[in-house]
Coordinates of C-alpha atoms in Angstrom, one line a residue:
X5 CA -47.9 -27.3 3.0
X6 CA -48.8 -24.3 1.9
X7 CA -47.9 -22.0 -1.6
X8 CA -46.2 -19.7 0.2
X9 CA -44.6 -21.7 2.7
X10 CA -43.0 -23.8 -0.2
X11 CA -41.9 -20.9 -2.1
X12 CA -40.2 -19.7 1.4
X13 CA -38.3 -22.8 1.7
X14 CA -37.8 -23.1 -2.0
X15 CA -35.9 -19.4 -1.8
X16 CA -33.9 -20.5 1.6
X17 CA -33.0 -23.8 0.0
X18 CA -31.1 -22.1 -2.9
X19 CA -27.3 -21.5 -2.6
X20 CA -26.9 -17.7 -1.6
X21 CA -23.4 -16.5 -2.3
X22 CA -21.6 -14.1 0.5
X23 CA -21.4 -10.5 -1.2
X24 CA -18.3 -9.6 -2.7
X25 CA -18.2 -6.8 0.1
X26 CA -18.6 -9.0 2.7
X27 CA -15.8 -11.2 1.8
X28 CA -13.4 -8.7 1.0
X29 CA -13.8 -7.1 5.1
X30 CA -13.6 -10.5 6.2
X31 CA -10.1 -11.1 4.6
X32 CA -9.6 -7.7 5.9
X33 CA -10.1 -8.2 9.5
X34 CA -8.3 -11.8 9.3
X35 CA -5.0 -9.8 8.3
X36 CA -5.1 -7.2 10.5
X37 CA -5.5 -9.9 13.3
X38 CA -2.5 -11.7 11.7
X39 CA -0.5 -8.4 11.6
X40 CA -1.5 -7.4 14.9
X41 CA -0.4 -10.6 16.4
X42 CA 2.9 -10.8 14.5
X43 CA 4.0 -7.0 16.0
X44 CA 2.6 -7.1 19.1
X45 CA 2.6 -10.4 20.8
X46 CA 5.4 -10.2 23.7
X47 CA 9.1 -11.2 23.1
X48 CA 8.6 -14.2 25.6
X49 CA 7.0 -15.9 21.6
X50 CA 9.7 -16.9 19.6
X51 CA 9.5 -15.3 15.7
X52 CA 8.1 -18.7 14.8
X53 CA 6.0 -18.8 17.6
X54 CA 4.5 -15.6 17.3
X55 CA 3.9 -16.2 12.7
X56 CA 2.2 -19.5 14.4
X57 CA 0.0 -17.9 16.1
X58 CA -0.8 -15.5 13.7
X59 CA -1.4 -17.8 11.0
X60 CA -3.5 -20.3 13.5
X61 CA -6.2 -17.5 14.6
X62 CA -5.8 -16.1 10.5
X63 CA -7.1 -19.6 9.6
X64 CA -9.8 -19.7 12.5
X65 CA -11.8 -16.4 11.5
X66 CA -12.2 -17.3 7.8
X67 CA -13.3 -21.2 9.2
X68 CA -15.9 -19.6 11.4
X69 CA -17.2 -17.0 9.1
X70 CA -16.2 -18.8 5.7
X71 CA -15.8 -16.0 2.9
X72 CA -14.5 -19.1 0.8
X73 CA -14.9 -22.8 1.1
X74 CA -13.3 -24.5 4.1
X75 CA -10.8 -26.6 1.6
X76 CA -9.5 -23.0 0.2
X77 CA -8.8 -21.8 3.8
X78 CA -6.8 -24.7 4.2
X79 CA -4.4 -24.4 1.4
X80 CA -4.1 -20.8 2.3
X81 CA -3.1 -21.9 5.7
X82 CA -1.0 -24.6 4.6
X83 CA 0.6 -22.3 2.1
X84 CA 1.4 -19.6 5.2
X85 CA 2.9 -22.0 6.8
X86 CA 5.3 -23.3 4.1
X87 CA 6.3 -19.5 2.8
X88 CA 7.1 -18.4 6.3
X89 CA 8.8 -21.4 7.3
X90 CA 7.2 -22.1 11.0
X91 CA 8.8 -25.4 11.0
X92 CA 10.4 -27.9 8.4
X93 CA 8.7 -28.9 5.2
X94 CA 8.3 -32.7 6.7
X95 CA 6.2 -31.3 9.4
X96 CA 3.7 -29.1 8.3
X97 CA 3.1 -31.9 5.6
X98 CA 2.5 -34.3 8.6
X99 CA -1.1 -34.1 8.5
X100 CA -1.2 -35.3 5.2
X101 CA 0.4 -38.4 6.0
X102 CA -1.1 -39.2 9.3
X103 CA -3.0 -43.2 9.7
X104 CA -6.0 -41.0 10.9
X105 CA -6.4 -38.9 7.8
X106 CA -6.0 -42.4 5.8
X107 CA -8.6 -43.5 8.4
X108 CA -10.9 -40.8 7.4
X109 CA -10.6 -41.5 3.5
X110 CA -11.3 -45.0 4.8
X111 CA -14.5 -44.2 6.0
X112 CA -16.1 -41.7 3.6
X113 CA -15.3 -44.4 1.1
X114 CA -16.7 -47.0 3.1
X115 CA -20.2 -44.9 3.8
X116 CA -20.3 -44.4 0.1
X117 CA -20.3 -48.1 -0.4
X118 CA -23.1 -48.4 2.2
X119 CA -24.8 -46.0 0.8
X120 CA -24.8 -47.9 -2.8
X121 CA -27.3 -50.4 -1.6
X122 CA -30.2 -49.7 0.2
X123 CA -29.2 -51.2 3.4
X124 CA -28.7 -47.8 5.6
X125 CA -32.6 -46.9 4.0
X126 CA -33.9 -50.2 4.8
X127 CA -32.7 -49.9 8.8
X128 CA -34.2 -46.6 8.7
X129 CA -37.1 -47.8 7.9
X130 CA -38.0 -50.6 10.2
X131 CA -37.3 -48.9 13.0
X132 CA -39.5 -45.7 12.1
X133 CA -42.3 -48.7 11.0
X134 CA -41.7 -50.1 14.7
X135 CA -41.5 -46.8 17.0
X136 CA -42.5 -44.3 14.9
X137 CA -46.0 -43.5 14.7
X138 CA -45.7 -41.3 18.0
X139 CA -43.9 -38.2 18.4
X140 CA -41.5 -39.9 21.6
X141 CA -41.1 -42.6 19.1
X142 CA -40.7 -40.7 16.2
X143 CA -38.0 -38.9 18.3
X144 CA -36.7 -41.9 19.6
X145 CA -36.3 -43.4 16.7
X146 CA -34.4 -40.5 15.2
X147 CA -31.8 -40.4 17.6
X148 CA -31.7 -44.3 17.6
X149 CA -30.9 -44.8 13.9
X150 CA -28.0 -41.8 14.2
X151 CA -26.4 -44.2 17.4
X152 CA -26.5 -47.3 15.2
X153 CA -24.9 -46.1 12.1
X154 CA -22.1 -44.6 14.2
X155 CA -20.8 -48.5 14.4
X156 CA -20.7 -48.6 10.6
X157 CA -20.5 -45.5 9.2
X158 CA -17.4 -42.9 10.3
X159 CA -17.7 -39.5 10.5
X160 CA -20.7 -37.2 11.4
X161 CA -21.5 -35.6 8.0
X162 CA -21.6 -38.6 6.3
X163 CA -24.1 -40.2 9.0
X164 CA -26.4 -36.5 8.7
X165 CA -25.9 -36.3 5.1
X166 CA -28.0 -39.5 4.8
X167 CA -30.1 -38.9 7.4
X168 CA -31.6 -35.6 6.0
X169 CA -33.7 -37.0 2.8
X170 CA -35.4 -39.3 5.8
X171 CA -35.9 -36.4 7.7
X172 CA -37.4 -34.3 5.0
X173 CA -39.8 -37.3 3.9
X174 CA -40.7 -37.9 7.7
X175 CA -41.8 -33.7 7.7
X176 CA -43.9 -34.2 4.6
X177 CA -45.5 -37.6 5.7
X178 CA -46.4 -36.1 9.0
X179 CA -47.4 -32.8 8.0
X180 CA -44.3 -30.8 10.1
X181 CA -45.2 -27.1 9.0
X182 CA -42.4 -24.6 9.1
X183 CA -42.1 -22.8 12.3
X184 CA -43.7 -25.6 14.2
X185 CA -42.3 -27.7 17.4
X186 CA -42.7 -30.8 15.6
X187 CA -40.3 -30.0 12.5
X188 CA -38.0 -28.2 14.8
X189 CA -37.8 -31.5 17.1
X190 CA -37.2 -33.7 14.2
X191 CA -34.7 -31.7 12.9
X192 CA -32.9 -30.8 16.2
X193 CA -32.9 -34.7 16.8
X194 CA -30.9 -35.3 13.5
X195 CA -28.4 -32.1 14.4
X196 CA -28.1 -33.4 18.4
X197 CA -28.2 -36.7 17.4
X198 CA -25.3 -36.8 14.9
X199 CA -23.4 -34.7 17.8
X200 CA -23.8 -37.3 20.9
X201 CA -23.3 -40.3 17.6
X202 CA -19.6 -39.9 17.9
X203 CA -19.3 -40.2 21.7
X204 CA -18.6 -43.7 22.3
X205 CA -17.5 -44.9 19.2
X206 CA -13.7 -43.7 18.2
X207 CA -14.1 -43.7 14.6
X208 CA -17.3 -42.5 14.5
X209 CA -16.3 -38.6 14.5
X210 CA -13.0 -36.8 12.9
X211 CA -12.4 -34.9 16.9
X212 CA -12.0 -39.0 18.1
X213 CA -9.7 -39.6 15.7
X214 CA -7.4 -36.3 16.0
X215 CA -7.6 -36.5 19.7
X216 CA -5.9 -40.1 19.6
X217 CA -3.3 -39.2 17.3
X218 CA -2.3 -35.7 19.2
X219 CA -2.2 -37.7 22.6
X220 CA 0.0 -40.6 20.8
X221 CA 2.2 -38.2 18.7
X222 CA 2.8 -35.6 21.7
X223 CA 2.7 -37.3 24.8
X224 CA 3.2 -41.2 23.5
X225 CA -0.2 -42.3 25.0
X226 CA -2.1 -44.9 22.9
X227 CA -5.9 -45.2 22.6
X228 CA -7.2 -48.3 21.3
X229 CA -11.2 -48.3 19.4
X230 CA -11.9 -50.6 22.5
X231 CA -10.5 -48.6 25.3
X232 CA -12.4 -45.4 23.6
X233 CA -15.3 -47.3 23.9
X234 CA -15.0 -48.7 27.6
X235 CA -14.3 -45.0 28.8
X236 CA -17.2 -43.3 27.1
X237 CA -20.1 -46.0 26.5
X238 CA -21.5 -44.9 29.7
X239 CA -21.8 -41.4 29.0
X240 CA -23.3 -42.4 25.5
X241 CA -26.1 -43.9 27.7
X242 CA -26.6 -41.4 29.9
X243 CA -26.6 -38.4 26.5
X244 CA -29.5 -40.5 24.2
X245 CA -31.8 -40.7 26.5
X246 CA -31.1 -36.8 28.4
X247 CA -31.5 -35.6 24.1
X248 CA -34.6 -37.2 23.4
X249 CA -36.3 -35.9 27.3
X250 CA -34.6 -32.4 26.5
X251 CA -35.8 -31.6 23.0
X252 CA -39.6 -33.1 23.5
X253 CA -39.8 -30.4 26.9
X254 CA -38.2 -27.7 24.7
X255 CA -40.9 -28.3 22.1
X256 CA -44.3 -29.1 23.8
X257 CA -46.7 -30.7 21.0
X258 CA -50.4 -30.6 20.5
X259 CA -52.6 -33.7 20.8
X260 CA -52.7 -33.7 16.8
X261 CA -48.9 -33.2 16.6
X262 CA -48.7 -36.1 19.0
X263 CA -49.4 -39.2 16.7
X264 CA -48.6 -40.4 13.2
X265 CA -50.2 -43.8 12.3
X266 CA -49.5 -42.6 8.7
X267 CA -45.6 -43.4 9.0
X268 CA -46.3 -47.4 9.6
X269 CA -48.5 -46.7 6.4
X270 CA -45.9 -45.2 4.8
X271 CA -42.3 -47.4 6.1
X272 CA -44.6 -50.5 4.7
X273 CA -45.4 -49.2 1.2
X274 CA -40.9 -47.9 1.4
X275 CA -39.9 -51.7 2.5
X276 CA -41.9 -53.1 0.1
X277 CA -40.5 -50.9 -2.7
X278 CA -37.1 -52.1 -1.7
X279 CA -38.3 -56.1 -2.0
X280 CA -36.3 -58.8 0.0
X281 CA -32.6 -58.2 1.6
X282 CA -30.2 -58.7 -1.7
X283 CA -27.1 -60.1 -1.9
X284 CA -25.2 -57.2 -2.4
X285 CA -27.0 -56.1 0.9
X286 CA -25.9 -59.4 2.7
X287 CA -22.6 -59.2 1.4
X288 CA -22.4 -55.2 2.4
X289 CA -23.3 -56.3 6.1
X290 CA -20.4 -58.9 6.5
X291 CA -18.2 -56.8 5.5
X292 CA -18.9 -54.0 7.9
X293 CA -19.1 -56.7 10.6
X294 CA -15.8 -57.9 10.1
X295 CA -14.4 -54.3 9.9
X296 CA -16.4 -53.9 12.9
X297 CA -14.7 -57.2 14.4
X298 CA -10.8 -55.7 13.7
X299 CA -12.0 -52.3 14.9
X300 CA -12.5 -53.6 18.5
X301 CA -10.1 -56.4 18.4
X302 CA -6.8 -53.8 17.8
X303 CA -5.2 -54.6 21.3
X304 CA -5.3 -58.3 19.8
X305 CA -3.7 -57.7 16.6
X306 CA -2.5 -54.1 16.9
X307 CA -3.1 -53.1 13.9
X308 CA -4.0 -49.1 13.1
X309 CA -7.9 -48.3 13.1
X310 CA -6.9 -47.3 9.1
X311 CA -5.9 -50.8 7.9
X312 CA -9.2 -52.2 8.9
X313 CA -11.4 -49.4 7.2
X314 CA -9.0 -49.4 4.1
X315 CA -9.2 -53.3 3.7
X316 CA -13.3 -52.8 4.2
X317 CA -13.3 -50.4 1.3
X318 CA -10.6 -52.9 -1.1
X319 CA -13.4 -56.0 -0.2
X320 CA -16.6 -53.7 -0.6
X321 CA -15.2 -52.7 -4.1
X322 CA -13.7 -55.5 -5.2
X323 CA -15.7 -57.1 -8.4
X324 CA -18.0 -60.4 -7.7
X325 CA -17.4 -59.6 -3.7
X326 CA -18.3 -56.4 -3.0
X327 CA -21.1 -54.3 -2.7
X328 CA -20.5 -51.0 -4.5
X329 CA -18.6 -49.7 -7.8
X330 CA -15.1 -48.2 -7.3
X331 CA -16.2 -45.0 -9.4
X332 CA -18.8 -43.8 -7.2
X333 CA -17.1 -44.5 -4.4
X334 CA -13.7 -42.4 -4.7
X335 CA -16.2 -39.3 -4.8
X336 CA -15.7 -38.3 -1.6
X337 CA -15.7 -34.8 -0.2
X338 CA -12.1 -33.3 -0.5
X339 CA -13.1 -30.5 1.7
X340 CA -13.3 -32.3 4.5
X341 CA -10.2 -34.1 3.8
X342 CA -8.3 -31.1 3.0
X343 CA -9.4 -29.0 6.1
X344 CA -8.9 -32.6 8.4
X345 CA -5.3 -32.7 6.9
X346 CA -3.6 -28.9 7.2
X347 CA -5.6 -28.4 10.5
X348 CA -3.8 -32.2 12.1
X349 CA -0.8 -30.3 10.4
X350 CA -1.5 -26.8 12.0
X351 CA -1.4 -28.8 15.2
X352 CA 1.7 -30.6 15.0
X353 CA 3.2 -27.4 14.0
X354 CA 1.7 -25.3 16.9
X355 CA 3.5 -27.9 18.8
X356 CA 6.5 -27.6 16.9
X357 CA 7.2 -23.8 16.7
X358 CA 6.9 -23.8 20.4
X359 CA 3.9 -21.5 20.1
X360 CA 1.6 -24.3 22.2
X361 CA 4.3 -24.0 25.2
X362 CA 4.4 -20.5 25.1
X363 CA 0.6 -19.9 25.4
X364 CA 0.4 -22.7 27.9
X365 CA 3.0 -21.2 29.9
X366 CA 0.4 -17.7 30.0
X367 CA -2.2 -20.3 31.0
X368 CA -0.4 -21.6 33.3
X369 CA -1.3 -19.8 36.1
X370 CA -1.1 -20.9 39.9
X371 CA -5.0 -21.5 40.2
X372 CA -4.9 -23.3 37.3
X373 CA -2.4 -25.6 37.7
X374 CA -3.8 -25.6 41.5
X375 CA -7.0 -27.1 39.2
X376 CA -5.4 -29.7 36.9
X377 CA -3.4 -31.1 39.5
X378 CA -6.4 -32.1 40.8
X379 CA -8.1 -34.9 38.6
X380 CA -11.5 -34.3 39.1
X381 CA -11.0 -30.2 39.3
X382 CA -9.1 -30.7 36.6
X383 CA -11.9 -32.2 34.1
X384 CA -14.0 -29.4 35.6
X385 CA -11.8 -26.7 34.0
X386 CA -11.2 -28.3 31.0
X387 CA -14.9 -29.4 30.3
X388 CA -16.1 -25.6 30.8
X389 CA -12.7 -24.4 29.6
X390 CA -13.7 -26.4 25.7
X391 CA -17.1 -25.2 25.7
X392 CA -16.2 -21.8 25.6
X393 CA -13.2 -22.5 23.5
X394 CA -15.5 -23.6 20.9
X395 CA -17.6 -21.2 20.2
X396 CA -14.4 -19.3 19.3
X397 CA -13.2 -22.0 16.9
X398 CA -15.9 -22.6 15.0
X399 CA -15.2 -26.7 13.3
X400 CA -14.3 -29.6 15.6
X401 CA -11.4 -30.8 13.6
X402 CA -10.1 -26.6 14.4
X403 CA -11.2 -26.6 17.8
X404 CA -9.4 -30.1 18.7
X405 CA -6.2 -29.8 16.9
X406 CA -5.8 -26.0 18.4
X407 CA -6.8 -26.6 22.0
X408 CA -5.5 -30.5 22.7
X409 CA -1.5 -29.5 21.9
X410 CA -2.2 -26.3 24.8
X411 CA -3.8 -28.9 26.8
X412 CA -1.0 -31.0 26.7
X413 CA 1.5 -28.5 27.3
X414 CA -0.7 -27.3 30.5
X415 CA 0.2 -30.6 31.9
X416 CA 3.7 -31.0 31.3
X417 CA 3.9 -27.5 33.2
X418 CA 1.9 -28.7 36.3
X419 CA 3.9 -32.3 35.6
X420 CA 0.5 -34.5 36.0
X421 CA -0.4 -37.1 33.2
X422 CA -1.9 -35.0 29.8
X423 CA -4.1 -38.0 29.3
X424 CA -7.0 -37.2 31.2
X425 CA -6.3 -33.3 30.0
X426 CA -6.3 -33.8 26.5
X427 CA -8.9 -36.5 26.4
X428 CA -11.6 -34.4 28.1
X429 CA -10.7 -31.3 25.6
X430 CA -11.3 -33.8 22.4
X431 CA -14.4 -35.4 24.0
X432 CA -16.1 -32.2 25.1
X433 CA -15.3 -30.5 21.6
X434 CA -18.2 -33.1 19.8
X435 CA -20.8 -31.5 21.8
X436 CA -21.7 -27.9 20.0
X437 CA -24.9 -27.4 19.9
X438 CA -25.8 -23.8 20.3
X439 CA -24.2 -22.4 17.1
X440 CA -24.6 -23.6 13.7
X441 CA -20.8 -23.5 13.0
X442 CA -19.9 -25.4 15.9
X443 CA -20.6 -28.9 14.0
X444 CA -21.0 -30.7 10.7
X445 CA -24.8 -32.2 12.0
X446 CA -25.4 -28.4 13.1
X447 CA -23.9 -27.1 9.8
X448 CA -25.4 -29.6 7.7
X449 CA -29.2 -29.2 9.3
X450 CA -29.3 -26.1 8.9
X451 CA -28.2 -25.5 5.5
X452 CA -31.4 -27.5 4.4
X453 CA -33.1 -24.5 5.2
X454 CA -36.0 -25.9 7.1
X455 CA -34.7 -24.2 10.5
X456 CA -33.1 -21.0 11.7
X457 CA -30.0 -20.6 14.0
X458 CA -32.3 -18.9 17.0
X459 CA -33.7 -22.5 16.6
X460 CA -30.8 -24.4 18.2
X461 CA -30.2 -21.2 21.1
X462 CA -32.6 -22.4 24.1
X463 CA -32.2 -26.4 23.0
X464 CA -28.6 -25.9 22.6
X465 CA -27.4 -24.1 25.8
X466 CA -29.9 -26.6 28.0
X467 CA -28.0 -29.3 25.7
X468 CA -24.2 -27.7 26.1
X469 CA -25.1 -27.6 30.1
X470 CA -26.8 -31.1 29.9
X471 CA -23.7 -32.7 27.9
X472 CA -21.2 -31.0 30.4
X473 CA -22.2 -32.3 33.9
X474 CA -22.7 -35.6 32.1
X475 CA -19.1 -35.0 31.4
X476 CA -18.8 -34.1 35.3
X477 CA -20.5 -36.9 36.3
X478 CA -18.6 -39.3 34.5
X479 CA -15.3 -38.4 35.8
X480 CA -17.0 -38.4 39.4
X481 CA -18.4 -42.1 38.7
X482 CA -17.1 -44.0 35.8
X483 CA -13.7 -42.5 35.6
X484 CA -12.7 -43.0 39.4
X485 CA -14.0 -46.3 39.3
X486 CA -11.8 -47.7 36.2
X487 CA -8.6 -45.8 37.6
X488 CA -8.7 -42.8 34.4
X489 CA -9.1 -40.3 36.6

């Protein structure tokens, strides 16, 4: 790489804090739309419904544009909520006490254990050493390891977090120069990889897990970790391989970029340096095996998708028989746990002030309820219907929490079951891939600042049309044939 490349990336890497200005006119704009709202939303929204709005779309603009770190925006909101008294105290502290916000503690926690032994690095590295000295391998391989650790490793971030040192020592080994096809493929395959990860799996991504509780807290339909999987495993198939054809058309390669010899070279000289499979490895992979084991057995024992990844995280820290050291792994990130928490809350609430009816009753309109009265029209609308929705609300966790209550409340109004409804919404809300904002992989890509955001437009609207008539095509195929739809 070049001087001046380097010092480019060098400057892009570096934090750059949002000008004071900036911030102070996006606070701006995110009270007058809160004031706005409050006075001038019709009378048919109750005073609570109407502060609930406010406060919903308040929280939304500064989680898209962040002027302050998401965790922040969610005490704010969470603060709103409590001053101006939308609902009781219990409720809009809810979130906070939900299984799945234990759940998602559970498995940050248990990806920092993994991530205390080399295990995760030493997967990574035989499969690169097996299929990745071309560039379909390469890419193959990419997306391959992301699918795998989506059995082991919950949540996105966590999974593209330690995915991106691989993907920076893959660039240098291969000699991916900024700007190029081949760095922007690699990279794109981490981003679109972590986003199609979480399909299949229902603890693999945060919009699994607040889609299961929404549908169970609000319209008393349970989703089991092996019935998630049985509806969606197909789709998962269909996505990897659609990903991997779409993003090697989208960025054609020269004969040099083609093949890398160098990376069997370079996964040998890595393996060795990590010797022979410890014990603290071995004892690491029967551990996630048998939390793997209670995951999918749940209808057998029934018990919450928490318990199994909060007794993984007591055996993987517990002296002389687990894997990792109980101080490193309570570091988790409280951002994410924060913005998880007052957003589940946000939702319950939306729910509770009546303001989810109320707009649901303006959506209901006779074509649409003409639509979702119709199964198969019905995951149409709601398919397209998220898409757009999310590149509105910027995180999954907001997107899902905000449009699955509305969902749900469509419905009740057209008096059909919310369960295809709001499953489609919380499915179709992993799959952003045109904005930066839309996910954590996105998010978390791009802040390495190797790419640019035009980067993801042409991949990500072929990959937003690609991930929605897969969606289509499911409910056409699968769906019909299992009774779901």
């Amino acid at each position: 790489m070049n001087s001046l490349a380097e010092k480019r990336e060098v400057k892009k890497n570096k934090d750059v804090k949002m000008p004071a200005s900036k911030m102070v006119m996006i606070f701006i704009v995110a009270t007058g739309v809160f004031i706005s709202l409050y006075f001038y939303l019709p009378d048919t929204f109750s005073h609570s419904a109407k502060i609930m709005t406010a406060i919903v779309c308040f929280g939304v603009i500064l989680w898209a544009l962040e002027p302050i770190p998401l965790g922040l925006t969610s005490l704010i909101v969470l603060v709103l909520m409590l001053l101006f008294k939308v609902a009781e105290t219990d409720m809009i502290f809810s979130g906070f006490s939900s299984p799945a916000i234990y759940l998602i503690v559970g498995g940050m926690m248990l990806a920092k254990a993994v991530n205390e032994t080399p295990l995760a690095r030493r997967i990574t590295y035989k499969v690169l050493k097996k299929w990745g000295n071309h560039s379909k391998g390469l890419l193959g391989s990419i997306l391959l390891i992301m699918q795998l650790q989506a059995f082991f490793i919950p949540a996105t971030a966590v999974r593209t977090t330690l995915m991106l040192p691989i993907s920076t020592m893959i660039i240098k080994t291969v000699d991916a120069r900024p700007g190029s096809n081949l760095r922007k493929m690699i990279l794109l395959g981490i981003a679109f990889g972590g986003n199609i990860s979480g399909t299949a799996v229902m603890t693999a991504a945060i919009g699994n897990i607040l889609t299961v509780e929404l549908l169970d807290s609000y319209a008393n339909i349970k989703i089991t970790y092996f019935q998630w999987f049985f509806y969606t495993f197909p789709l998962w198939l269909i996505l990897i391989p659609a990903i991997w054809f779409l993003l090697l058309k989208v960025f054609p390669l020269t004969k040099k970029e083609q093949s890398f010899p160098m990376i069997k070279n370079e996964m040998e000289v890595k393996l060795k340096e990590l010797g022979s499979i410890s014990g603290q490895e071995f004892r690491c992979i029967l551990i996630l095996i048998f939390i793997v084991i209670l995951w999918s057995t749940e209808p057998l024992h029934g018990l919450h998708p928490s318990i199994p990844a909060i007794i993984g995280v007591i055996l993987m820290t517990l002296p002389g028989i687990g894997c990792a050291q109980w101080a490193n792994v309570v570091k988790i990130n409280y951002n994410t746990v924060l913005l998880t928490s007052v957003t589940l809350s946000m939702g319950y609430t939306l729910i509770d002030s009546g303001a989810a009816n109320t707009i649901s009753e303006y959506l209901s309109l006779d074509w649409v309820l003409s639509f979702v009265k119709n199964p198969l029209l019905a995951v149409i609308f709601i398919a397209i219907l998220t898409q757009l929705f999310h590149k509105l609300i910027s995180n999954v966790s907001t997107a899902v929490v905000t449009l699955v209550p509305i969902v749900i409340s469509i419905a009740a109004n057209a008096n059909v079951d919310p369960m295809i409804l709001g499953f489609t919404a919380g499915l179709t809300s992993l799959y952003g891939f045109i904005l930066v904002v839309e996910t954590m992989p996105n998010l978390l890509v791009h802040s390495s600042g190797m790419i640019d955001q035009k980067d993801f437009l042409k991949p990500g609207l072929y990959a937003t049309i690609v991930s929605t008539v897969a969606i289509i095509i499911m409910a056409c195929t699968w769906w019909r044939w299992i009774g779901l739809v």
